[in-house]
C-alpha cells in the first residue's frame, strides 16, 4: 500500500468556504508539510494544477532540497506546453530529485478555465490531445536512455526528431498516473497510463470503475494499477470525528454552497459531475444527508472542487474503510485533511500503525531506535497504556 499526502497549493484552513482560520501558503509552510510527510513515512505528495493553484512544477522543484525520500506526484496539463518541454522538465526533475518524480496527467474539465489558458478544445478533443501528448512524452523519455530521436504526427500534436540528451533516473520514464471518469478517460487509462486514480466514490462505484478500466486494458493486453483520492477526518472516537467534520463546514453559508455548485454544474468533467451528484448540493446538509456510504462524507464537496469526500471515523474504522477499498484492488491512497500539516501528523500517528501493509520502519523513528514520548518525571520513558 502506498500512502500519499497532498500539498494544498490552492489554500488551507480550519474551515471550508471562509477566510476565517485560513493560513497563507508560503514556501515555509509548504516545506513544513512536505518535511512532515517525508519524516512520517508518506510515500509522496500530490501537487495539483489549475488556475486556482500555484504552479506545481515550481512548487515541487522548491521542495526537493527540503525532503529526502518523499516522491512528488506532479500534475501535467496537456495543451499548456509542448510534450517535449514537459518531457525535459520531467527528466530534469527526476535527475535532480534522485528518481522521486511521478506525473499526474490532467486533461481538465472546465472549459472556461481552459480557454483562459488558450485551450479551445471540447471534451472529446481534449482527450485526443491528452493521448497524443502522453504518447510523445513517453516515447521521448523512453528513447532518451539510448539516445534515439522520435517522430510523431498527430491530429493535435506533432514532433520531428524529438530528442532528450539527459535521461530520467527512472526507466523507461517516471510513472504516469491519471484520473478521469468519462469513457474517454477510461480508454486513455487502459491504453497508456501506469495507475488509474479515482476520487472517493462509494466502494461499489469504485469497484465498477476499476472493472471497466481493467477490462478495457485487458483487451489491449495491458494491466493498470489503481489508486484513490480522499480526505480523512480521523479522531480518537467516532463522536469526535463527526464533530470535526461538522466543524469543518460550520462557517460556510448556503449562498457560498449554491455558488460553488453552480460553478461545478458548468464544467464538462464527468468526474466532477459524479462528485456533485453524491450530495443534494444547494445548501449545508445534515450528517445523515452527507454520509453517502458508511463513514464516507460528502461535506467537503459542498464547496471544494475535485476530491469532495472524506473518510470520517475513529482510527480503527478509518483503517478498516481503507482496507475495504484496498480489497477492491487499489493500492495507492492519496489523502489529506484540513489543516494539512496537523492532519498529516494525526493520520500517520493514529492510522499508519493499523494498516496491515504499510511499512512501519520510517514511522517508527527511521534510524532512531526510541524510546519516544515525553519522559515521565525524569525517570523513565513512558510505557504503553495497557489496552
Ligand atoms: N483536474 C485539474 O484540473 N487539476 C488537478 O490537479 C486534478 N487532479 C486530479 C487528481 C485526481 C486524483 C483525479 C481523480 C482527478 C484530477 N483532476 C484534476 C481531474 C481530472 O484530471 C479530469 O480533468 C477531470 O476529471 C475531467 O475528466 P472526466 O470528464 O473524464 O472526468
Coordinates of C-alpha atoms and ligand atoms in Angstrom, one line a residue:
X1 CA 0.0 0.0 0.0
X2 CA 1.4 3.4 -1.0
X3 CA 0.1 6.3 1.1
X4 CA 0.4 9.8 -0.3
X5 CA -0.4 13.2 1.3
X6 CA -1.4 16.4 -0.5
X7 CA 0.1 19.8 -0.9
X8 CA -2.7 22.4 -0.5
X9 CA -1.5 24.8 -3.2
X10 CA -4.9 26.3 -3.5
X11 CA -5.4 27.1 0.1
X12 CA -5.5 25.6 3.6
X13 CA -7.8 26.4 6.5
X14 CA -9.5 25.0 9.6
X15 CA -12.9 25.8 8.0
X16 CA -14.2 25.5 4.4
X17 CA -15.7 28.3 2.5
X18 CA -14.4 31.2 4.6
X19 CA -11.2 33.0 5.2
X20 CA -11.6 32.5 8.9
X21 CA -9.0 30.2 10.3
X22 CA -7.1 30.3 6.9
X23 CA -3.4 30.4 6.6
X24 CA -1.0 31.6 3.9
X25 CA 0.5 29.0 1.7
X26 CA 4.1 30.2 1.5
X27 CA 7.3 28.3 0.9
X28 CA 8.0 27.9 4.6
X29 CA 4.6 26.3 5.2
X30 CA 4.8 24.0 2.1
X31 CA 8.3 22.9 3.4
X32 CA 6.7 22.1 6.7
X33 CA 4.0 19.9 5.2
X34 CA 6.5 18.2 2.7
X35 CA 9.0 17.7 5.5
X36 CA 6.4 16.3 7.8
X37 CA 5.1 13.9 5.1
X38 CA 8.7 12.9 4.4
X39 CA 9.6 12.2 8.0
X40 CA 6.3 10.5 8.8
X41 CA 6.8 7.9 6.1
X42 CA 4.3 9.0 3.5
X43 CA 5.3 7.7 0.1
X44 CA 4.8 11.1 -1.6
X45 CA 2.7 14.2 -2.1
X46 CA 0.2 15.1 -4.9
X47 CA 0.6 18.6 -6.2
X48 CA -2.5 19.8 -8.2
X49 CA -2.7 22.0 -11.3
X50 CA -5.2 24.6 -12.5
X51 CA -5.8 28.3 -12.3
X52 CA -6.7 28.0 -8.6
X53 CA -3.2 26.5 -7.8
X54 CA 0.3 27.7 -7.5
X55 CA 2.3 26.2 -10.4
X56 CA 3.0 22.5 -9.4
X57 CA 6.4 22.2 -11.1
X58 CA 7.8 25.3 -9.4
X59 CA 6.4 24.2 -6.1
X60 CA 7.8 20.6 -6.5
X61 CA 11.2 21.9 -7.5
X62 CA 11.4 24.2 -4.5
X63 CA 10.9 21.2 -2.2
X64 CA 13.5 18.7 -3.5
X65 CA 16.1 20.0 -1.1
X66 CA 13.8 20.0 1.9
X67 CA 13.0 16.3 1.6
X68 CA 14.9 13.0 1.4
X69 CA 12.7 10.2 0.3
X70 CA 9.4 11.9 -0.5
X71 CA 8.1 11.4 -4.0
X72 CA 6.3 14.2 -5.9
X73 CA 3.2 13.4 -7.9
X74 CA 3.2 16.5 -10.1
X75 CA 0.3 17.4 -12.3
X76 CA 0.9 17.9 -16.0
X77 CA -1.8 19.5 -18.2
X78 CA -1.6 18.9 -21.9
X79 CA -2.2 21.9 -24.1
X80 CA -0.3 24.3 -21.8
X81 CA 3.1 23.4 -23.2
X82 CA 4.6 21.1 -25.7
X83 CA 5.2 17.5 -24.7
X84 CA 8.9 17.8 -25.5
X85 CA 9.2 20.5 -22.9
X86 CA 7.2 18.5 -20.4
X87 CA 9.5 15.5 -21.0
X88 CA 12.6 17.7 -20.5
X89 CA 11.1 19.1 -17.2
X90 CA 10.3 15.6 -16.0
X91 CA 13.8 14.3 -16.8
X92 CA 15.5 17.2 -15.1
X93 CA 13.2 16.9 -12.0
X94 CA 13.8 13.2 -11.9
X95 CA 17.5 13.7 -12.1
X96 CA 17.7 16.5 -9.5
X97 CA 15.5 14.6 -7.1
X98 CA 17.2 11.2 -7.5
X99 CA 14.2 9.5 -9.1
X100 CA 11.4 10.9 -7.0
X101 CA 9.0 12.1 -9.7
X102 CA 5.6 10.7 -10.7
X103 CA 3.4 12.5 -13.2
X104 CA -0.3 13.1 -12.9
X105 CA -1.8 13.6 -16.3
X106 CA -4.6 16.1 -16.1
X107 CA -6.9 16.6 -19.1
X108 CA -9.0 19.2 -17.4
X109 CA -12.8 19.5 -17.1
X110 CA -13.6 23.2 -17.0
X111 CA -13.9 24.7 -20.5
X112 CA -13.9 28.3 -19.2
X113 CA -10.7 27.8 -17.3
X114 CA -9.0 26.0 -20.2
X115 CA -10.0 28.8 -22.6
X116 CA -8.3 31.2 -20.2
X117 CA -5.2 29.1 -20.8
X118 CA -5.6 29.2 -24.5
X119 CA -7.0 25.6 -24.9
X120 CA -10.1 25.8 -27.2
X121 CA -11.0 22.1 -27.4
X122 CA -14.1 20.3 -26.3
X123 CA -14.1 17.3 -24.0
X124 CA -13.5 14.7 -26.8
X125 CA -10.8 16.7 -28.5
X126 CA -9.0 17.3 -25.2
X127 CA -8.8 13.6 -24.6
X128 CA -7.4 13.1 -28.1
X129 CA -4.9 15.8 -27.4
X130 CA -4.0 14.2 -24.0
X131 CA -3.5 10.8 -25.6
X132 CA -1.1 12.3 -28.2
X133 CA 0.7 14.3 -25.6
X134 CA 1.4 11.4 -23.3
X135 CA 2.4 9.2 -26.2
X136 CA 5.0 11.7 -27.3
X137 CA 6.1 12.4 -23.7
X138 CA 6.6 8.6 -23.0
X139 CA 8.4 7.9 -26.2
X140 CA 10.8 10.9 -25.8
X141 CA 11.7 9.8 -22.3
X142 CA 11.9 6.1 -23.1
X143 CA 14.2 6.7 -26.1
X144 CA 16.4 9.1 -24.2
X145 CA 18.2 6.2 -22.5
X146 CA 19.6 5.0 -25.8
X147 CA 19.9 8.5 -27.4
X148 CA 17.2 7.8 -30.1
X149 CA 15.1 10.5 -31.7
X150 CA 11.3 10.3 -32.2
X151 CA 8.9 11.4 -34.9
X152 CA 5.2 11.7 -34.5
X153 CA 2.4 13.2 -36.5
X154 CA -0.9 13.5 -34.6
X155 CA -4.1 15.5 -35.1
X156 CA -3.2 18.0 -32.4
X157 CA 0.5 17.5 -31.7
X158 CA 3.5 16.6 -33.8
X159 CA 7.2 16.3 -33.3
X160 CA 10.1 15.7 -35.7
X161 CA 13.5 14.4 -34.4
X162 CA 12.5 14.9 -30.8
X163 CA 15.3 14.0 -28.6
X164 CA 16.3 14.3 -25.0
X165 CA 20.0 14.2 -24.1
X166 CA 19.6 13.8 -20.3
X167 CA 17.5 10.8 -19.5
X168 CA 15.4 10.5 -16.3
X169 CA 16.7 8.3 -13.5
X170 CA 13.6 6.1 -13.6
X171 CA 13.4 3.8 -16.6
X172 CA 11.8 3.9 -19.0
X173 CA 10.2 7.1 -17.6
X174 CA 8.7 8.3 -14.3
X175 CA 5.3 6.6 -13.6
X176 CA 2.3 8.2 -15.2
X177 CA -0.8 8.4 -13.0
X178 CA -4.1 9.8 -14.2
X179 CA -7.7 10.4 -13.1
X180 CA -10.9 11.0 -15.1
X181 CA -14.3 9.3 -15.1
X182 CA -15.6 9.6 -18.6
X183 CA -15.4 6.7 -21.1
X184 CA -12.7 8.6 -22.9
X185 CA -10.7 8.8 -19.7
X186 CA -11.1 5.1 -19.0
X187 CA -9.9 4.4 -22.6
X188 CA -6.8 6.6 -22.2
X189 CA -6.0 4.9 -18.8
X190 CA -6.4 1.5 -20.4
X191 CA -4.1 2.4 -23.3
X192 CA -1.3 4.4 -21.8
X193 CA -1.1 5.0 -18.0
X194 CA 0.5 3.1 -15.2
X195 CA -2.1 3.9 -12.5
X196 CA -5.7 5.0 -12.7
X197 CA -7.0 7.3 -9.9
X198 CA -10.5 8.0 -8.8
X199 CA -11.9 10.5 -6.4
X200 CA -13.5 8.9 -3.3
X201 CA -16.8 7.5 -4.5
X202 CA -18.6 4.7 -2.5
X203 CA -16.9 1.3 -2.8
X204 CA -19.4 -0.2 -5.1
X205 CA -19.0 2.7 -7.6
X206 CA -15.2 2.5 -7.3
X207 CA -15.4 -1.3 -8.0
X208 CA -17.4 -0.6 -11.2
X209 CA -14.8 1.9 -12.4
X210 CA -11.9 -0.4 -11.7
X211 CA -13.6 -3.3 -13.5
X212 CA -14.3 -1.1 -16.6
X213 CA -10.7 0.2 -16.8
X214 CA -9.3 -3.3 -16.1
X215 CA -11.4 -4.8 -18.9
X216 CA -10.5 -2.1 -21.4
X217 CA -6.8 -2.6 -20.5
X218 CA -7.0 -6.4 -20.8
X219 CA -8.5 -6.0 -24.3
X220 CA -5.3 -4.1 -25.2
X221 CA -3.0 -6.7 -23.4
X222 CA -2.2 -4.3 -20.6
X223 CA -2.6 -4.1 -16.8
X224 CA -3.2 -0.9 -14.8
X225 CA -2.7 -0.2 -11.1
X226 CA -5.3 1.7 -9.1
X227 CA -5.5 4.5 -6.6
X228 CA -8.0 6.7 -4.8
X229 CA -8.0 10.3 -3.6
X230 CA -9.8 11.0 -0.3
X231 CA -9.9 13.4 2.5
X232 CA -9.7 12.0 6.0
X233 CA -11.1 13.2 9.3
X234 CA -9.9 10.8 11.9
X235 CA -10.2 11.4 15.7
X236 CA -9.8 9.1 18.7
X237 CA -13.5 8.5 18.9
X238 CA -16.3 8.3 16.3
X239 CA -18.1 11.2 18.0
X240 CA -15.1 13.5 17.9
X241 CA -14.5 12.7 14.2
X242 CA -18.1 13.5 13.2
X243 CA -17.9 16.7 15.3
X244 CA -14.7 17.7 13.5
X245 CA -16.5 17.1 10.2
X246 CA -19.4 19.3 11.2
X247 CA -16.9 22.0 12.4
X248 CA -15.1 21.9 9.0
X249 CA -18.2 23.2 7.3
X250 CA -19.6 25.2 10.3
X251 CA -18.7 28.6 8.8
X252 CA -19.8 28.2 5.2
X253 CA -23.1 29.8 4.3
X254 CA -25.8 28.5 1.9
X255 CA -25.1 31.2 -0.6
X256 CA -21.4 30.0 -0.9
X257 CA -22.5 26.4 -1.4
X258 CA -25.0 27.4 -4.1
X259 CA -22.4 29.5 -5.9
X260 CA -19.9 26.6 -5.8
X261 CA -22.4 24.0 -7.0
X262 CA -23.5 26.3 -9.9
X263 CA -19.8 26.6 -10.9
X264 CA -19.4 22.7 -10.8
X265 CA -22.5 22.3 -12.9
X266 CA -21.0 24.4 -15.7
X267 CA -18.0 22.1 -16.1
X268 CA -17.9 19.2 -18.6
X269 CA -16.0 16.9 -16.2
X270 CA -17.7 13.6 -15.7
X271 CA -15.7 13.1 -12.5
X272 CA -16.9 16.5 -11.1
X273 CA -20.5 15.6 -12.1
X274 CA -20.3 12.4 -10.2
X275 CA -18.8 14.2 -7.1
X276 CA -21.6 16.8 -7.1
X277 CA -24.2 14.1 -7.6
X278 CA -23.2 12.4 -4.3
X279 CA -25.0 15.0 -2.3
X280 CA -28.1 17.1 -2.9
X281 CA -26.0 20.3 -3.1
X282 CA -27.9 23.5 -2.7
X283 CA -27.3 24.2 0.9
X284 CA -25.5 22.9 4.0
X285 CA -26.7 19.5 4.9
X286 CA -27.0 17.3 7.9
X287 CA -24.7 14.4 8.6
X288 CA -27.4 11.9 7.5
X289 CA -27.6 13.6 4.1
X290 CA -23.9 13.8 3.7
X291 CA -22.8 10.4 4.9
X292 CA -23.4 8.8 1.5
X293 CA -22.0 5.4 2.4
X294 CA -20.7 4.2 5.8
X295 CA -18.1 6.7 7.1
X296 CA -17.9 8.4 3.6
X297 CA -18.9 12.0 4.0
X298 CA -19.6 14.3 1.0
X299 CA -19.3 17.6 3.0
X300 CA -16.0 18.7 1.5
X301 CA -17.6 18.7 -2.0
X302 CA -20.2 21.3 -0.9
X303 CA -17.6 24.0 -1.7
X304 CA -14.4 22.3 -2.8
X305 CA -13.9 21.3 -6.5
X306 CA -12.4 17.9 -7.3
X307 CA -12.0 15.5 -4.4
X308 CA -15.1 16.1 -2.3
X309 CA -15.4 13.2 0.1
X310 CA -13.7 12.3 3.4
X311 CA -13.4 9.1 5.4
X312 CA -14.7 10.1 8.9
X313 CA -14.3 8.0 12.0
X314 CA -12.0 6.7 14.7
X315 CA -8.7 5.2 13.7
X316 CA -9.9 1.6 13.6
X317 CA -12.9 2.4 11.5
X318 CA -10.9 4.6 9.1
X319 CA -8.3 1.9 8.7
X320 CA -11.0 -0.7 8.1
X321 CA -12.5 1.5 5.3
X322 CA -9.1 1.9 3.7
X323 CA -8.6 -1.8 3.8
X324 CA -12.1 -2.2 2.3
X325 CA -11.0 0.0 -0.7
X326 CA -7.7 -1.9 -0.9
X327 CA -9.6 -5.2 -1.2
X328 CA -11.2 -3.8 -4.4
X329 CA -7.7 -3.8 -6.0
X330 CA -6.5 -0.3 -5.1
X331 CA -3.0 0.1 -3.5
X332 CA -2.5 3.9 -3.8
X333 CA -4.2 6.2 -1.4
X334 CA -3.8 10.0 -1.8
X335 CA -5.1 11.5 1.4
X336 CA -5.5 14.9 3.0
X337 CA -7.1 16.7 5.9
X338 CA -7.6 20.3 7.0
X339 CA -5.3 21.8 8.1
X340 CA -2.8 19.8 6.1
X341 CA 0.2 20.0 8.4
X342 CA -1.5 18.9 11.6
X343 CA -3.7 16.3 9.9
X344 CA -0.6 14.7 8.2
X345 CA 0.7 14.0 11.7
X346 CA -2.7 12.9 13.1
X347 CA -3.4 10.5 10.3
X348 CA 0.1 9.0 10.4
X349 CA 0.2 8.6 14.2
X350 CA -3.4 7.2 14.6
X351 CA -3.8 5.2 11.4
X352 CA -0.5 4.0 10.0
X353 CA 0.1 1.5 12.8
X354 CA -3.3 -0.1 12.0
X355 CA -2.7 -0.5 8.3
X356 CA -1.7 -4.1 7.6
X357 CA 0.5 -3.4 4.6
X358 CA 2.0 -0.1 5.4
X359 CA 5.8 -0.4 6.0
X360 CA 6.4 0.8 9.6
X361 CA 10.1 1.3 9.7
X362 CA 10.2 5.1 9.0
X363 CA 7.2 5.8 11.0
X364 CA 8.8 4.1 14.0
X365 CA 11.5 6.7 14.0
X366 CA 13.6 5.9 11.0
X367 CA 17.2 5.3 12.1
X368 CA 16.4 6.3 15.7
X369 CA 15.6 3.4 18.0
X370 CA 13.5 5.2 20.5
X371 CA 12.1 5.3 23.1
X372 CA 9.8 8.1 22.1
X373 CA 7.4 10.3 24.1
X374 CA 7.9 12.8 27.0
X375 CA 9.9 11.2 29.8
X376 CA 8.0 10.7 33.0
X377 CA 9.4 12.7 36.0
X378 CA 13.0 12.4 34.7
X379 CA 12.8 8.7 35.5
X380 CA 11.7 6.6 32.6
X381 CA 10.4 6.8 29.0
X382 CA 6.7 6.5 29.0
X383 CA 5.3 2.9 28.7
X384 CA 2.4 1.8 26.7
X385 CA -1.0 2.1 28.2
X386 CA -2.5 -1.4 28.9
X387 CA -5.3 -1.7 26.3
Ligands
LIG1 N1 -8.1 18.4 -12.6 C1 -7.4 19.5 -12.5 O1 -7.8 20.5 -13.2 N2 -6.3 19.7 -11.7 C2 -5.8 18.7 -11.0 O2 -4.8 18.8 -10.3 C3 -6.5 17.4 -11.0 N3 -6.1 16.4 -10.2 C4 -6.8 15.3 -10.2 C5 -6.5 14.3 -9.3 C6 -7.2 13.1 -9.2 C7 -6.8 12.0 -8.2 C8 -8.3 12.9 -10.0 C9 -9.1 11.6 -10.0 C10 -8.7 13.9 -10.9 C11 -8.0 15.1 -11.0 N4 -8.3 16.1 -11.9 C12 -7.7 17.3 -11.8 C13 -9.5 16.0 -12.8 C14 -9.2 15.1 -14.0 O3 -7.8 15.2 -14.3 C15 -10.0 15.4 -15.2 O4 -9.6 16.6 -15.8 C16 -11.5 15.6 -15.0 O5 -12.0 14.6 -14.1 C17 -12.3 15.6 -16.3 O6 -12.2 14.4 -16.9 P1 -13.5 13.4 -17.0 O7 -14.6 14.2 -17.7 O8 -13.0 12.3 -17.8 O9 -13.9 13.0 -15.6

